[in-house]
PDB file of C-alpha atoms and ligand atoms in Angstrom:
ATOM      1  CA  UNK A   1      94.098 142.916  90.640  1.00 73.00           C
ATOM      2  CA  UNK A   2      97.078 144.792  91.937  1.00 94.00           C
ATOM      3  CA  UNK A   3      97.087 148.069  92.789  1.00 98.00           C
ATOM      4  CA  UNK A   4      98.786 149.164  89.697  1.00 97.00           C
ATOM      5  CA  UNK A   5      96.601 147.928  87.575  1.00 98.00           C
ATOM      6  CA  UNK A   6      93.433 149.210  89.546  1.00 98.00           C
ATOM      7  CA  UNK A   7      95.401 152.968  89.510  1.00 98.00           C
ATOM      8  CA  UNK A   8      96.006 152.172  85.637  1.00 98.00           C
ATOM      9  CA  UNK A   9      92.103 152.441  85.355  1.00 98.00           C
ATOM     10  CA  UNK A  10      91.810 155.762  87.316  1.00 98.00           C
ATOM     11  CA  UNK A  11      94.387 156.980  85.433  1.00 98.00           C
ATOM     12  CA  UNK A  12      93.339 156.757  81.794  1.00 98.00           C
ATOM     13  CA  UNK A  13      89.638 158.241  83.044  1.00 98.00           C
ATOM     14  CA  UNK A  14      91.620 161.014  84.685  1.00 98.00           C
ATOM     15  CA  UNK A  15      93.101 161.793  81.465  1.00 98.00           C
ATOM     16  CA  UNK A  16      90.123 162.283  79.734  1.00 98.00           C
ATOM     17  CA  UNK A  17      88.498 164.649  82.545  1.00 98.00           C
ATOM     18  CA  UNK A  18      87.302 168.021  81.420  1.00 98.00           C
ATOM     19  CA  UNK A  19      84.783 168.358  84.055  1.00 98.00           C
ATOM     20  CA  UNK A  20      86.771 171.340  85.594  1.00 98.00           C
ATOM     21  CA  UNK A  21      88.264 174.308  83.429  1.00 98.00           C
ATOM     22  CA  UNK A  22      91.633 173.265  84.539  1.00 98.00           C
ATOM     23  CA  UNK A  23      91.040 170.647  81.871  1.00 98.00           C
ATOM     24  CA  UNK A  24      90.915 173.272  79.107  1.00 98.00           C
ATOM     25  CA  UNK A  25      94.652 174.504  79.524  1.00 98.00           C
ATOM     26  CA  UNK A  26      96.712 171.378  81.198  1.00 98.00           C
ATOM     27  CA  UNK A  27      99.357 170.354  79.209  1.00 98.00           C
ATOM     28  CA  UNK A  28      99.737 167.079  81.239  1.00 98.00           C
ATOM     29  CA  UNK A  29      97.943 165.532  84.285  1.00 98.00           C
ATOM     30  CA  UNK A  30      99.707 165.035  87.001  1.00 99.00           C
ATOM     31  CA  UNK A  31      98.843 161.670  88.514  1.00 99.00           C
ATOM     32  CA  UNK A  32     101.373 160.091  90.945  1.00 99.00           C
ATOM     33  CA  UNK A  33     104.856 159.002  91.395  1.00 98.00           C
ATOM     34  CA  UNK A  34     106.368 155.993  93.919  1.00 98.00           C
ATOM     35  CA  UNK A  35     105.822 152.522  93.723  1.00 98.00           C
ATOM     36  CA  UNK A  36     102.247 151.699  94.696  1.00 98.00           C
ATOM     37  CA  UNK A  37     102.978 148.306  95.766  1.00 97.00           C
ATOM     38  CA  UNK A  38     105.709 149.335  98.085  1.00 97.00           C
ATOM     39  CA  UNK A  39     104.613 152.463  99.682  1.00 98.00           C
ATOM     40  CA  UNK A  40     102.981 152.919 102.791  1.00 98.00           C
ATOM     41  CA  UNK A  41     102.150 155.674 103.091  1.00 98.00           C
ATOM     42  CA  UNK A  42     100.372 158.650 100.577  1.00 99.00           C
ATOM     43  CA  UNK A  43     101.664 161.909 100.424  1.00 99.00           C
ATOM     44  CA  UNK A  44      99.051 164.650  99.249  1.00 99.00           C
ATOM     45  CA  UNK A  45     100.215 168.077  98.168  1.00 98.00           C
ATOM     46  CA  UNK A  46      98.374 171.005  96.541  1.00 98.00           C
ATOM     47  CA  UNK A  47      98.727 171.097  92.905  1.00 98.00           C
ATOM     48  CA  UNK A  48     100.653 170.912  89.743  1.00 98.00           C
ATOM     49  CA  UNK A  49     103.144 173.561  89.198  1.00 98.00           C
ATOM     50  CA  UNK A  50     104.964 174.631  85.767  1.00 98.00           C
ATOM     51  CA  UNK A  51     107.331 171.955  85.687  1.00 98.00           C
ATOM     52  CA  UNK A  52     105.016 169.288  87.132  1.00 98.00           C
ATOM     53  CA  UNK A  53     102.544 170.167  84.420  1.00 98.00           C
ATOM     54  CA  UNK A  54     105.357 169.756  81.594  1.00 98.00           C
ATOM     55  CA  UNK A  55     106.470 166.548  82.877  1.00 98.00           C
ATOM     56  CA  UNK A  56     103.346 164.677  84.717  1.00 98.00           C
ATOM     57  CA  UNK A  57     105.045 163.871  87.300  1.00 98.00           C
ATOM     58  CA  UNK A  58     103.971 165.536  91.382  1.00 99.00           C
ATOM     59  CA  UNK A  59     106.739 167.770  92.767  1.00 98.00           C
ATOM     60  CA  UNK A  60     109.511 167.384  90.797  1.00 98.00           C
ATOM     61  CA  UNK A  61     109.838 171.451  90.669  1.00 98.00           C
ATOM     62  CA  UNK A  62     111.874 173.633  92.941  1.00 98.00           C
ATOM     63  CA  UNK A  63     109.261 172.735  95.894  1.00 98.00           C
ATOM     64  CA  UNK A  64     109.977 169.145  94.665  1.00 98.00           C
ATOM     65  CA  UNK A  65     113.625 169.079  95.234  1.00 98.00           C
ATOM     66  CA  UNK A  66     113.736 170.895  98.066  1.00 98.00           C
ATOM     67  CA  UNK A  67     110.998 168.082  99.354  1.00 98.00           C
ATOM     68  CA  UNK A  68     113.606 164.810  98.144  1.00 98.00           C
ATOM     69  CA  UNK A  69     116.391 166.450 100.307  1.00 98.00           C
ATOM     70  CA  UNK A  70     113.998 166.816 103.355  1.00 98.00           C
ATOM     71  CA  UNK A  71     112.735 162.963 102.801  1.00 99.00           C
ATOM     72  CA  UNK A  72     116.586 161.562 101.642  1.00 98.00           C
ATOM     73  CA  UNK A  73     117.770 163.241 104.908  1.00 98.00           C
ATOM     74  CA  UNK A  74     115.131 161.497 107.146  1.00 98.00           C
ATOM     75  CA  UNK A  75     115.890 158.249 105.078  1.00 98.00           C
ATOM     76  CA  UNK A  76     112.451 158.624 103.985  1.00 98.00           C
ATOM     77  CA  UNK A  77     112.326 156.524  99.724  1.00 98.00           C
ATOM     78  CA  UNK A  78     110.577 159.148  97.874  1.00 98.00           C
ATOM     79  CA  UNK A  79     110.588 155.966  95.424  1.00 98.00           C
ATOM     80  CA  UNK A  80     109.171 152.894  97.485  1.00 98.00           C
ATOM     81  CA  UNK A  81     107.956 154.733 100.693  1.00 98.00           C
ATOM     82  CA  UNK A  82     105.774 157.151  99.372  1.00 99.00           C
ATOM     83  CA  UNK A  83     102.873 157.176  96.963  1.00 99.00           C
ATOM     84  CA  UNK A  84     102.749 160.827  95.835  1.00 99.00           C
ATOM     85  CA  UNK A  85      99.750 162.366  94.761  1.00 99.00           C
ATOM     86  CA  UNK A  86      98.031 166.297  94.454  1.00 98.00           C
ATOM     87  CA  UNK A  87      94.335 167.420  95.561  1.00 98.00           C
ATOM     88  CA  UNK A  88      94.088 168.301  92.524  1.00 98.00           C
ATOM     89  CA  UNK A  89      95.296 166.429  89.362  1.00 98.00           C
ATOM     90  CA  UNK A  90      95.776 169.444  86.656  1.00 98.00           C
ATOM     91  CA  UNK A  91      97.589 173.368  87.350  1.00 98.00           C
ATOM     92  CA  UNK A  92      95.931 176.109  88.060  1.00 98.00           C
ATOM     93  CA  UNK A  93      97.042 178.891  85.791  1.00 98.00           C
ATOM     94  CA  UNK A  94      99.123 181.083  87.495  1.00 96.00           C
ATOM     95  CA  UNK A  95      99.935 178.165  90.125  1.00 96.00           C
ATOM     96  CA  UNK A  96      97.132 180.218  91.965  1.00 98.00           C
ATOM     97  CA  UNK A  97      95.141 178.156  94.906  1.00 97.00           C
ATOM     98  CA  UNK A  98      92.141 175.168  93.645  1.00 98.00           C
ATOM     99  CA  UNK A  99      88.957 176.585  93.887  1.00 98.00           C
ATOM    100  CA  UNK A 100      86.685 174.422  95.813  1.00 97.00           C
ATOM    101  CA  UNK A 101      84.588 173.596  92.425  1.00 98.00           C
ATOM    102  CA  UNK A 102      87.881 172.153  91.524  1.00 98.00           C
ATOM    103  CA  UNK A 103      88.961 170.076  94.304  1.00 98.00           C
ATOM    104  CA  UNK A 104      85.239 168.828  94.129  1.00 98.00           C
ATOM    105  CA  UNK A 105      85.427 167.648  90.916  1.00 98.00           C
ATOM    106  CA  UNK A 106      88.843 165.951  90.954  1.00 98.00           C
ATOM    107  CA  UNK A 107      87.926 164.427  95.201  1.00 98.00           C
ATOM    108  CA  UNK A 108      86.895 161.427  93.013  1.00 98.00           C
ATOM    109  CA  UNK A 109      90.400 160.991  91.563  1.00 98.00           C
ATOM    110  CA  UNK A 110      91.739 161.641  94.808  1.00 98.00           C
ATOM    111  CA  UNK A 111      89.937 159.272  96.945  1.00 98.00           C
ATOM    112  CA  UNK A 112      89.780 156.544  94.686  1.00 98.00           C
ATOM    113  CA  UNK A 113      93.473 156.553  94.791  1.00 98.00           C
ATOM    114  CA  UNK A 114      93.623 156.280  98.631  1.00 98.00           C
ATOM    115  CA  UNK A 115      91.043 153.573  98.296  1.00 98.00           C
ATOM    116  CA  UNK A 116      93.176 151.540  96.403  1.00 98.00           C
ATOM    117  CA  UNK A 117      96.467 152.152  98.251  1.00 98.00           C
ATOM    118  CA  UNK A 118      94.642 151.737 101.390  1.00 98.00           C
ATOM    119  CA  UNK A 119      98.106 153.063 103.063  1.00 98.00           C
ATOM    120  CA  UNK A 120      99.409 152.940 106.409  1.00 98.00           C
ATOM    121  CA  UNK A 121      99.202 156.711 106.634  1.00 98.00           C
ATOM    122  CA  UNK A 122      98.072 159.722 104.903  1.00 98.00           C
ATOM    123  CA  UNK A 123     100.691 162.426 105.198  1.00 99.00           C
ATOM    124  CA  UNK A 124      98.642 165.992 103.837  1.00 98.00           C
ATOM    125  CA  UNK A 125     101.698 168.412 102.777  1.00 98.00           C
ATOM    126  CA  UNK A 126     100.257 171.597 103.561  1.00 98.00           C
ATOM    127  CA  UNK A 127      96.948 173.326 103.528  1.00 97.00           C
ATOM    128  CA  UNK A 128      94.856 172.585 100.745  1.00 98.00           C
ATOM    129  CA  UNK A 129      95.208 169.322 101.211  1.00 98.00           C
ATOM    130  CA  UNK A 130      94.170 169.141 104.858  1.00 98.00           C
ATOM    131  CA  UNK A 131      91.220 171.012 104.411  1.00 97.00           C
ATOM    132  CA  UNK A 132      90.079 169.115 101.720  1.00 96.00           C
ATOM    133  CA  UNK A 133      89.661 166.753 104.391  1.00 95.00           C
ATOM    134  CA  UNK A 134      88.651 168.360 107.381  1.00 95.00           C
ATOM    135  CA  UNK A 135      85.476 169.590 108.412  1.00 92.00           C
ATOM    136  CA  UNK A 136      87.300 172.922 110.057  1.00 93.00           C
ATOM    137  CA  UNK A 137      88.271 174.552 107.025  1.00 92.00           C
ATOM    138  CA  UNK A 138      89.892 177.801 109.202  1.00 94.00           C
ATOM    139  CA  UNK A 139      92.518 175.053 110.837  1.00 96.00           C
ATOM    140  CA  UNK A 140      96.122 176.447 110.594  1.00 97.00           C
ATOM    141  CA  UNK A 141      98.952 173.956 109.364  1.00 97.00           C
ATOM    142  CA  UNK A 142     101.100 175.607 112.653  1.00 97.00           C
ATOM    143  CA  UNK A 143      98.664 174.455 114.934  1.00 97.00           C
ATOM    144  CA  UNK A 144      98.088 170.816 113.791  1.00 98.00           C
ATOM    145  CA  UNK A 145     101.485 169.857 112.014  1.00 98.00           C
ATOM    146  CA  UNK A 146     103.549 167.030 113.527  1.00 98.00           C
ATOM    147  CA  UNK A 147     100.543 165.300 115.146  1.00 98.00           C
ATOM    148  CA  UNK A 148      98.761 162.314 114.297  1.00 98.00           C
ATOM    149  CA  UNK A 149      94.917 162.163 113.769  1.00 98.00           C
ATOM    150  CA  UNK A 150      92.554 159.803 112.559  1.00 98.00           C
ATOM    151  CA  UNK A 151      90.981 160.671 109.006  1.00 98.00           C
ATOM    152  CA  UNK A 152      88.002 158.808 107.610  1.00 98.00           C
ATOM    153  CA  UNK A 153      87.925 158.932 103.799  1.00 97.00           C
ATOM    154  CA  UNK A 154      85.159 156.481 102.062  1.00 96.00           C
ATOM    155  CA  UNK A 155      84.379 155.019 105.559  1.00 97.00           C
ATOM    156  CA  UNK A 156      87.945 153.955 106.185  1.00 98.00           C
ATOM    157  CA  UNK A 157      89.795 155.446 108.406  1.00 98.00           C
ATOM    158  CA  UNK A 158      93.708 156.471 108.047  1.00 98.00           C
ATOM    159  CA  UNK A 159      96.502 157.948 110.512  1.00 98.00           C
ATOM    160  CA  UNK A 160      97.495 160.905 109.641  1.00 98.00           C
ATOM    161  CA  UNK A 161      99.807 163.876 109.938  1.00 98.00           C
ATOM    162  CA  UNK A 162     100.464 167.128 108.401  1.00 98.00           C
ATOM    163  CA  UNK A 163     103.565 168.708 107.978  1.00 98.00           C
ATOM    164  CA  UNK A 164     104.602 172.056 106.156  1.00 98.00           C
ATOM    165  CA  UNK A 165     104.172 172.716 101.954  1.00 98.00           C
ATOM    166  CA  UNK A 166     108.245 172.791 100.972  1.00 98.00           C
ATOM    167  CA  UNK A 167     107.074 175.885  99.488  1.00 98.00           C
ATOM    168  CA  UNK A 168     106.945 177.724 102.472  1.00 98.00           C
ATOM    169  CA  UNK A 169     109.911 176.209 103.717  1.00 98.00           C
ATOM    170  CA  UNK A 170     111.726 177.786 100.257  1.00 98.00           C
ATOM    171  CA  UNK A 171     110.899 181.018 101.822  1.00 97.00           C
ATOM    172  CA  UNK A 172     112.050 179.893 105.124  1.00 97.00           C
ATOM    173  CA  UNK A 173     115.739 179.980 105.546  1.00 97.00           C
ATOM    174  CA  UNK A 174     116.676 179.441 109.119  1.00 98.00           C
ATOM    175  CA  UNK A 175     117.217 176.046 111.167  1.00 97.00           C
ATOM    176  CA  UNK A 176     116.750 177.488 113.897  1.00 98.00           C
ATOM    177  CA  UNK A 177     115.395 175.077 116.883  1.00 98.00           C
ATOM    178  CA  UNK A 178     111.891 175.962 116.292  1.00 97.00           C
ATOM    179  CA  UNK A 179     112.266 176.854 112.732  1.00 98.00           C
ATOM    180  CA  UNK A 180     109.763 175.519 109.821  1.00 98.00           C
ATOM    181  CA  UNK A 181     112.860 173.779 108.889  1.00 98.00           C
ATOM    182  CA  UNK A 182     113.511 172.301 111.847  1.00 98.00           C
ATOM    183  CA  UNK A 183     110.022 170.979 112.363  1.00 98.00           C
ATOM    184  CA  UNK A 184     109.886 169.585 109.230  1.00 98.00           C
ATOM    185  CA  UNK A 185     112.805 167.651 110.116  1.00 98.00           C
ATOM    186  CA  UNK A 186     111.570 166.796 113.279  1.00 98.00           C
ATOM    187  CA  UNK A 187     108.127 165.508 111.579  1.00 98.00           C
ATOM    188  CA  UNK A 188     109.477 163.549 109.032  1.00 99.00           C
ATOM    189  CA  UNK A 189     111.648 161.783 111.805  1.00 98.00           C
ATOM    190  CA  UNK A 190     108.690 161.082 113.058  1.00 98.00           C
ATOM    191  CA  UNK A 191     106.816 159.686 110.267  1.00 98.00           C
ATOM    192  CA  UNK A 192     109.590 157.115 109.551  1.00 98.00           C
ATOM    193  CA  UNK A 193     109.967 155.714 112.971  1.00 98.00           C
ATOM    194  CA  UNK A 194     106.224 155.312 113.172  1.00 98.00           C
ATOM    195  CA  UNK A 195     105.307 154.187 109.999  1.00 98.00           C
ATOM    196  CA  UNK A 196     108.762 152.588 108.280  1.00 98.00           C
ATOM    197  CA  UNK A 197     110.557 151.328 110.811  1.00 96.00           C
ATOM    198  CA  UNK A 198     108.109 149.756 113.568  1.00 73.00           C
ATOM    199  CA  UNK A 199     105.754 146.962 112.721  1.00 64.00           C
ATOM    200  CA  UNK A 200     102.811 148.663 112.401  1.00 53.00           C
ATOM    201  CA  UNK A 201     100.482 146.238 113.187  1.00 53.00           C
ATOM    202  CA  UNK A 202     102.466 146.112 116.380  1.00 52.00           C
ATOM    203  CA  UNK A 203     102.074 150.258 117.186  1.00 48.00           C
TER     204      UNK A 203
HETATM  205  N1  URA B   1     103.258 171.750  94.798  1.00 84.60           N
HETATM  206  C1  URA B   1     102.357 170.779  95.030  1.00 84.60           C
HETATM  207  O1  URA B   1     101.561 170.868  95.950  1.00 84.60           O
HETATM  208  N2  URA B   1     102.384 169.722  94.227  1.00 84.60           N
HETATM  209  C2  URA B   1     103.233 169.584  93.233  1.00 84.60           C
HETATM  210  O2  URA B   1     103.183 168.557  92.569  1.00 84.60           O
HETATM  211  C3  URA B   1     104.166 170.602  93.021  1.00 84.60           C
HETATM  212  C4  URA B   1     104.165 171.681  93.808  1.00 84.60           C
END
């Protein structure tokens, strides 16, 4: 089977979930965007917002489009490089943070997806992501952003990076050498000359 078509399955029981109260006042799920047969790597953010929850579809809010001009400008395919998925699948009212009951009950969603993409990389945008992920649950996004680490997940195990939520960098202006800005340039530079351009198999 493709990977489509295995997705397609996880999909349609995702839809049905109401094993979390987030289930009780979703208007949509919010499953994925990108081609899964072309990407290589998966993207993980936080949650659904507003406009992601109106339209199904993972950052495509103001945090969304400040993310496409960060990933057009490192001639990064939101599209065919990246498989883009949440921690968790429907908004939290209020756009407030998952609980971890949450993130527990939707981690099946979550890693079946990875499963099936089995990508080249995992790339966790921002916090709640990470931590969902990592054992140290006090690590700080400053610290560990623009590095690559192993993750296992199911007994696989991915490269991976974090970089910075583009909703901090919405209330980070400056691009400044140093800057959030800057770094997130500087990290997804990274991410496509490691991943997209070199033959991995080579690296
Ligand atoms: N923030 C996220 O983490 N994910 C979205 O899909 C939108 C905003």
């Amino acid at each position: 089977m493709i990977k489509k078509e295995c997705l397609d399955i996880v999909q349609k029981k995702c839809e049905n979930c109401t094993d979390c109260v987030l289930g009780n006042t979703r208007k949509n799920i919010v499953f994925s965007d990108g081609n899964p047969e072309s990407a290589k790597i998966v993207l993980i953010g936080e949650a659904p917002g507003e406009t992601e929850d109106e339209t199904g579809t993972p950052f495509v809010g103001r945090a969304g489009k400040l993310l496409n001009q960060f990933l057009e400008e490192a001639g990064i395919s939101r599209q065919d490089d990246l498989y883009i998925i949440n921690t968790v699948k429907c908004r939290p009212p209020e756009n407030r943070v998952p609980t971890d009951v949450e993130k527990a009950m939707c981690e099946k969603f979550l890693t079946a997806q990875i499963d099936i993409m089995n990508p080249k990389a995992i790339v966790f945008c921002g916090a709640t992501s990470l931590k969902s992920f990592l054992s140290d649950k006090k690590v700080q996004i400053s610290k560990v952003r623009g590095q690559w680490f192993d993750v296992t997940i199911n007994g696989k195990t991915y490269r991976a990076m974090a970089i910075f939520h583009p909703s901090y960098l919405l209330r980070n202006h400056s691009m400044e050498e140093g800057s959030p800005r800057r770094l997130m340039q500087n990290d997804l530079a990274e991410i496509k000359s490691t991943i997209l351009d070199k033959n991995f198999a080579m690296v």
